[in-house]
Short mmCIF file of C-alpha atoms in Angstrom, two decimals:
data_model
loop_
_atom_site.label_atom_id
_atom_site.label_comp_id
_atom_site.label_asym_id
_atom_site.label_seq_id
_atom_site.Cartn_x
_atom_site.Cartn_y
_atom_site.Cartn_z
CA UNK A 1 -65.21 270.16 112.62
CA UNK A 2 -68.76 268.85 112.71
CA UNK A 3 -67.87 265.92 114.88
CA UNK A 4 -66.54 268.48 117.08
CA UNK A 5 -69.25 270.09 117.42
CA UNK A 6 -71.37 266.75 117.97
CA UNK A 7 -68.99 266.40 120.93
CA UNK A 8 -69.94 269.47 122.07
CA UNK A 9 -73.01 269.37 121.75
CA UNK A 10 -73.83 266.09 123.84
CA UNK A 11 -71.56 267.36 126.33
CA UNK A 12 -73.45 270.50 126.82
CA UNK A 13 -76.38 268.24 127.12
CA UNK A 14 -74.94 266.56 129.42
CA UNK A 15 -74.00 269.50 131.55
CA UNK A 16 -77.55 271.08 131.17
CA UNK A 17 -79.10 268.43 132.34
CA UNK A 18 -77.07 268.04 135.75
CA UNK A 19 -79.14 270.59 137.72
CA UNK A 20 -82.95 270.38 137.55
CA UNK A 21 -83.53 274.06 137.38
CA UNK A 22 -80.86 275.42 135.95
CA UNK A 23 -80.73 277.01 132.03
CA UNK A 24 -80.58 273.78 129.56
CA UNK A 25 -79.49 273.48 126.10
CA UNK A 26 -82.65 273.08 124.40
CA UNK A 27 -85.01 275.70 126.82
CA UNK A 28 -87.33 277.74 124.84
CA UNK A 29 -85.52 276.70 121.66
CA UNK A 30 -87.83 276.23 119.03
CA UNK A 31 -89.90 279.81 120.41
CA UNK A 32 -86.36 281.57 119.50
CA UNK A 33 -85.92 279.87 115.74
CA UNK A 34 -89.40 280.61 115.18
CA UNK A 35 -89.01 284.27 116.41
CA UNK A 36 -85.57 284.61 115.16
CA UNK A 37 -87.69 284.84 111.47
CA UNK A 38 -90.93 285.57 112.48
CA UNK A 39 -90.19 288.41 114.32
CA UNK A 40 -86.79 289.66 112.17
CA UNK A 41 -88.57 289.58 108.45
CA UNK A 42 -87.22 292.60 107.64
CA UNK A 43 -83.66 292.01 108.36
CA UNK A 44 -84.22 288.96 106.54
CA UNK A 45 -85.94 290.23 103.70
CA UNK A 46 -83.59 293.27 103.35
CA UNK A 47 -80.58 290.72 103.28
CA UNK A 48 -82.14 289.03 100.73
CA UNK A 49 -82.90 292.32 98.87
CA UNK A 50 -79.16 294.23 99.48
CA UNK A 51 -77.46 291.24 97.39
CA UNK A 52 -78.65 291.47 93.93
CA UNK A 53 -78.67 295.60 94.42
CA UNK A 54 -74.79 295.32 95.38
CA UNK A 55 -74.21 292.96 92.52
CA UNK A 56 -76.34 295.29 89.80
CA UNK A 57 -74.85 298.79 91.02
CA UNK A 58 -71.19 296.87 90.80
CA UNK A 59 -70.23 297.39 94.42
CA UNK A 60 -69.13 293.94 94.92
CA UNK A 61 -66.79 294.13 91.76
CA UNK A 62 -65.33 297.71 92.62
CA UNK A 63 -64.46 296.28 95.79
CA UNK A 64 -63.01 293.14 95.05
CA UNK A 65 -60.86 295.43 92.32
CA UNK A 66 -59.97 298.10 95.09
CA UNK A 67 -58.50 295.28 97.10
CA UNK A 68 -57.94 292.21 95.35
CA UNK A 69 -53.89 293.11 95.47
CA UNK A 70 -53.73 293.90 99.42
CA UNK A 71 -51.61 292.20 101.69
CA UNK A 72 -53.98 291.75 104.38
CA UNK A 73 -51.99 288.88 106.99
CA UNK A 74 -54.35 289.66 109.83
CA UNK A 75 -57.58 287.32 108.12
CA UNK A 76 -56.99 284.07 110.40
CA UNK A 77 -58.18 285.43 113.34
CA UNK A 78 -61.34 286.42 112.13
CA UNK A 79 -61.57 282.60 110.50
CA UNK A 80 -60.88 281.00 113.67
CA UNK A 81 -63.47 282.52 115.45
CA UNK A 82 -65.94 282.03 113.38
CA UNK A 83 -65.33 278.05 113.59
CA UNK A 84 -64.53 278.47 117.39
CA UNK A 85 -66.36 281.47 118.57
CA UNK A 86 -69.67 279.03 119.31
CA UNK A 87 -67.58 276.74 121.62
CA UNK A 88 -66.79 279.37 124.01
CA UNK A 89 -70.36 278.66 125.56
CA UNK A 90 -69.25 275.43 127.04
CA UNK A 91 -66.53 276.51 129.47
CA UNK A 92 -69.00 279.62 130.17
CA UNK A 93 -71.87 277.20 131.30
CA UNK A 94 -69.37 275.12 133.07
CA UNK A 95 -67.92 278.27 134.77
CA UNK A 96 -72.06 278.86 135.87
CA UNK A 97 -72.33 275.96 136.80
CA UNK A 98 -69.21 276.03 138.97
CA UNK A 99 -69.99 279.52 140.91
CA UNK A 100 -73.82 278.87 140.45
CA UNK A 101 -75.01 282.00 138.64
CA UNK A 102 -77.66 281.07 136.66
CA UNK A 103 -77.27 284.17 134.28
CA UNK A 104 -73.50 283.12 133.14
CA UNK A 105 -75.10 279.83 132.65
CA UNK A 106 -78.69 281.46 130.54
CA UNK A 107 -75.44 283.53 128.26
CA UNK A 108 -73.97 280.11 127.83
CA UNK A 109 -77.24 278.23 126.17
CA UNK A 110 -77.70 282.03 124.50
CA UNK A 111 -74.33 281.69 122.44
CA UNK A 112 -75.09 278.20 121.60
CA UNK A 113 -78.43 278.44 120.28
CA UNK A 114 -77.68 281.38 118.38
CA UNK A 115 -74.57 279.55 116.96
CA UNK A 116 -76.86 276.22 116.45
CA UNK A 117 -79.71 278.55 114.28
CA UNK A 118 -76.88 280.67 112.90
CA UNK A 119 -75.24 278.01 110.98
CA UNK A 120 -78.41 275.87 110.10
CA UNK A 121 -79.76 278.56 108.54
CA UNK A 122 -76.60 279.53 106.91
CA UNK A 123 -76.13 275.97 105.70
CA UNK A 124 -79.14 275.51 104.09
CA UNK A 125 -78.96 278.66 102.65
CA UNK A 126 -75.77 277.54 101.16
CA UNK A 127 -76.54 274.52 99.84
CA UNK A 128 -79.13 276.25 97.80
CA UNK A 129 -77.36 279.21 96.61
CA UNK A 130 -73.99 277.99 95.14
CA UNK A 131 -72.26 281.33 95.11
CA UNK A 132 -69.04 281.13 93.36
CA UNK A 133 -66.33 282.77 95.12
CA UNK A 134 -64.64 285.70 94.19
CA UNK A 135 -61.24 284.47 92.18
CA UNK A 136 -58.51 286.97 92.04
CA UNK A 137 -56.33 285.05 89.42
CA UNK A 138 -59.75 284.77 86.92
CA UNK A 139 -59.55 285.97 83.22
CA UNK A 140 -63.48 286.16 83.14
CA UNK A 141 -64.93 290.00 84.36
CA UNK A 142 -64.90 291.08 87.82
CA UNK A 143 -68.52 291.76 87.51
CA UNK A 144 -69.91 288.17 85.67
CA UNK A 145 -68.18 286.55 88.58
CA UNK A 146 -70.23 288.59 91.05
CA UNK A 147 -72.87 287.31 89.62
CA UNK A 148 -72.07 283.73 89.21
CA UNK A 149 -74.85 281.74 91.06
CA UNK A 150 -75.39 277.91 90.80
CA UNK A 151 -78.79 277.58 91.78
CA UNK A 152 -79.82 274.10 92.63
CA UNK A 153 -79.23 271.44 96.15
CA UNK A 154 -75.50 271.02 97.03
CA UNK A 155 -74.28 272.24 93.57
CA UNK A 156 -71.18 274.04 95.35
CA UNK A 157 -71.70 272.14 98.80
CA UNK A 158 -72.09 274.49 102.21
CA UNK A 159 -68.32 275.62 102.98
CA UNK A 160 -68.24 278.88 100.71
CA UNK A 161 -70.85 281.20 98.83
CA UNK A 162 -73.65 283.45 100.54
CA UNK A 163 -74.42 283.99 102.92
CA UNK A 164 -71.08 284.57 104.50
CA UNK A 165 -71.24 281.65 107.71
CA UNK A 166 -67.97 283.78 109.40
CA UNK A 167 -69.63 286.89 109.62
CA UNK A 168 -73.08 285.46 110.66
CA UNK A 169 -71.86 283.23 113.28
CA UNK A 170 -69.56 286.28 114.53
CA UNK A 171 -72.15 288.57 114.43
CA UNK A 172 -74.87 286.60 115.42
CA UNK A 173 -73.12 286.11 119.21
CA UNK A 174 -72.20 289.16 119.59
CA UNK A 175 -75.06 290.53 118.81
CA UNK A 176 -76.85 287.83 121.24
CA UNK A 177 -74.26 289.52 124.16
CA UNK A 178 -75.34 292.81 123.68
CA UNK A 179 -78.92 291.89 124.34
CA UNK A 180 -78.41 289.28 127.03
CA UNK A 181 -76.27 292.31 129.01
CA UNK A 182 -77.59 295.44 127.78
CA UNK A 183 -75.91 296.94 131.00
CA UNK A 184 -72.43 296.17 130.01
CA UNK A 185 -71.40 298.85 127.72
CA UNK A 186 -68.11 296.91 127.20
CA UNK A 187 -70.09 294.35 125.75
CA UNK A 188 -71.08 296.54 123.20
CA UNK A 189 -68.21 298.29 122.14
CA UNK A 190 -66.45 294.57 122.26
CA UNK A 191 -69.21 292.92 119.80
CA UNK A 192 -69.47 296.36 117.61
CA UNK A 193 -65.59 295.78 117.26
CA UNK A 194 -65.36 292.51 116.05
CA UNK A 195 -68.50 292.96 113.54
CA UNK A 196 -66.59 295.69 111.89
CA UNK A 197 -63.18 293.34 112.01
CA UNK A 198 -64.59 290.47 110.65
CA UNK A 199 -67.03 292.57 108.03
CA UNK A 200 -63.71 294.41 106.53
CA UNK A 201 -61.94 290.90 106.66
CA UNK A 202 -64.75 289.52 104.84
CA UNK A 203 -64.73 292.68 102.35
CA UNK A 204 -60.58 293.46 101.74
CA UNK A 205 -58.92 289.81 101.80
CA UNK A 206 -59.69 288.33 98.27
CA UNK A 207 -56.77 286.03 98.41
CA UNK A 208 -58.23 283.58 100.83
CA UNK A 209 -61.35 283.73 97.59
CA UNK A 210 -64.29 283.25 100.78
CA UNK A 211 -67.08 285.94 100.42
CA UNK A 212 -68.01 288.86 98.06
CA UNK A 213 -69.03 292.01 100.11
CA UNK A 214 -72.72 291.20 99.98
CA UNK A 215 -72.19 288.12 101.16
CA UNK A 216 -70.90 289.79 104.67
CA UNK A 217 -73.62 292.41 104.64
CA UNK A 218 -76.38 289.42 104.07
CA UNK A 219 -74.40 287.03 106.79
CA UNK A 220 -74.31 290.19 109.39
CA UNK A 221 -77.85 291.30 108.86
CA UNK A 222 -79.60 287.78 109.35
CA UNK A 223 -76.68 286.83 112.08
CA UNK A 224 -77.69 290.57 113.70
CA UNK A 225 -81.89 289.51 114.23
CA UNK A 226 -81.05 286.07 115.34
CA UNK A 227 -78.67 287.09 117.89
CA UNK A 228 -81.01 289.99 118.93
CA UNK A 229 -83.99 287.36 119.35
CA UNK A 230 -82.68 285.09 121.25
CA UNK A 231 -80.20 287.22 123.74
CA UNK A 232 -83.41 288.70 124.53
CA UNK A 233 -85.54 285.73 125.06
CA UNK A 234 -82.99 283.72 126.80
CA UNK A 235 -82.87 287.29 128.98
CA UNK A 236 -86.60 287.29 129.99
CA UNK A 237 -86.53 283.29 130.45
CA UNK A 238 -83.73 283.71 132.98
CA UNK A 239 -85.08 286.81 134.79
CA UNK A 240 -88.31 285.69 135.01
CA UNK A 241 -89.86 287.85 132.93
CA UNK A 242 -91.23 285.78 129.85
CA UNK A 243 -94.50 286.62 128.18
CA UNK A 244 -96.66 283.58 129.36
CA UNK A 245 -99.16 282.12 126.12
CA UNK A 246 -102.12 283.79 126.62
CA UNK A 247 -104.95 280.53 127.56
CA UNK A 248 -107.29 279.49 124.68
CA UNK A 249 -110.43 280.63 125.03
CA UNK A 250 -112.37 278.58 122.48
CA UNK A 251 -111.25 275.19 121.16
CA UNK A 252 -112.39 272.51 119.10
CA UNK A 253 -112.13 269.31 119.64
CA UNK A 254 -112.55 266.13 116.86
CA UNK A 255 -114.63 263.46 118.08
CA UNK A 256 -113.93 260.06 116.57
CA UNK A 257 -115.60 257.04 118.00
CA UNK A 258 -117.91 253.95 116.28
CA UNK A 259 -120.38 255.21 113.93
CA UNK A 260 -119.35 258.96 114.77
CA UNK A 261 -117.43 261.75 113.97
CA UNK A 262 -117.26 265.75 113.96
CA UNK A 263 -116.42 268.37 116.46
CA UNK A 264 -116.35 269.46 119.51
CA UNK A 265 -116.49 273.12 121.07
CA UNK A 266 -115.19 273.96 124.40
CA UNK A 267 -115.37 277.13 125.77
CA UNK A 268 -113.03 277.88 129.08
CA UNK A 269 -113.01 280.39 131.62
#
């Protein structure tokens, strides 16, 4: 999977880098990562804050006891999407590219830098958590699994724990789409849809032991602000319509040279 997504990633390179002016890969990239948490605290912060009040008031126990015996058989398709979802951006761009709309092409490099920031920051966030699963066979109490963290680097690795990496990737690009084309009401009602899918998948199918329900409300929250920041960005960057860094007005400048040193202060008009 990650060599796939090496592939893919030097391809789209490759592709973004074929016509001079047209959206690339990397354009306004670290500005969105930045923003995606600068500007989003709050969803971050009440992410952060919903998990140990879900865990405490027992809601992640009562439902992983409501539905730990339901035969759900409908789960893969929300797991495939969250491990292909992202790669849908390269046959957009190369359909921009193709027909030479530069706004298919700015949606393209929208999915994949969500995706990209998505699963970093899920990662990471991953390999410091070390969530246990839920584990419907388990003698031990519904509610001391729930709250079974292995704090630490890499104690449990990055595949499973919290957040939940299927519903922030999923969310995260839809959520990009609906603020890319905030015109297209089918947009909407297609990325509202497959939020809710993949959050009830997340919540009701205990068998395939992923996520608690926190971890889906944490993964949709954080994937909901970075989608939102950089569907928007990548919107104004392709219209036109960025907010241009104001100039500096007053700077200072070190001065090093032989026998000297201190500052400098330059004033500009």
């Amino acid at each position: 999977m990650k060599g796939l997504l090496i592939f893919v990633l030097v391809l789209f390179t490759t592709l973004s880098h074929a016509k001079e002016r047209s959206p690339r890969l990397f354009d306004g990239f670290w500005k969105n990562a930045s923003e995606s948490f600068s500007k989003n605290l709050p969803w971050h912060l009440t992410a952060v804050v919903a998990t140990p009040a879900l865990i405490q008031t027992g809601v992640d126990a009562q439902v992983h006891k409501s539905f730990k015996h339901t035969d759900v058989n409908w789960f893969l398709p929300a797991v495939s999407a969250g491990y292909l979802l992202p790669f849908i951006s390269l046959p957009m761009y190369a359909e921009g590219m193709a027909i030479k709309n530069h706004r298919l092409m700015g949606a393209a490099v929208a999915v994949a830098q969500t995706s990209i920031i998505t699963l970093s920051t899920v990662s990471l966030l991953k390999s410091f958590t070390g969530r246990e699963p839920p584990d419907a066979s388990s003698n031990e109490s519904v509610q001391h699994q729930s709250e079974d963290f292995n704090f630490g680097f890499l104690n449990r690795g990055i595949y499973d724990g919290w957040p939940s990496g299927h519903m922030a990737t999923i969310t995260s690009i839809a959520s990009s789409m609906i603020h890319y084309y905030p015109e297209q009401t089918w947009i909407k009602y297609a990325g509202y849809a497959s939020m809710t899918y993949t959050m009830v998948m997340v919540s009701v199918e205990h068998r395939a032991q992923f996520h608690w329900f926190s971890d889906g409300v944490a993964g949709g929250l954080m994937g909901w602000a970075i989608g939102k920041t950089v569907g928007k960005n990548m919107r104004a960057r392709v219209n036109g319509t960025e907010e241009v860094e104001e100039k500096k007005t007053v700077e200072f400048v070190p001065i090093i040279g032989p026998g000297k040193s201190g500052l400098q202060l330059v004033w500009y008009e």
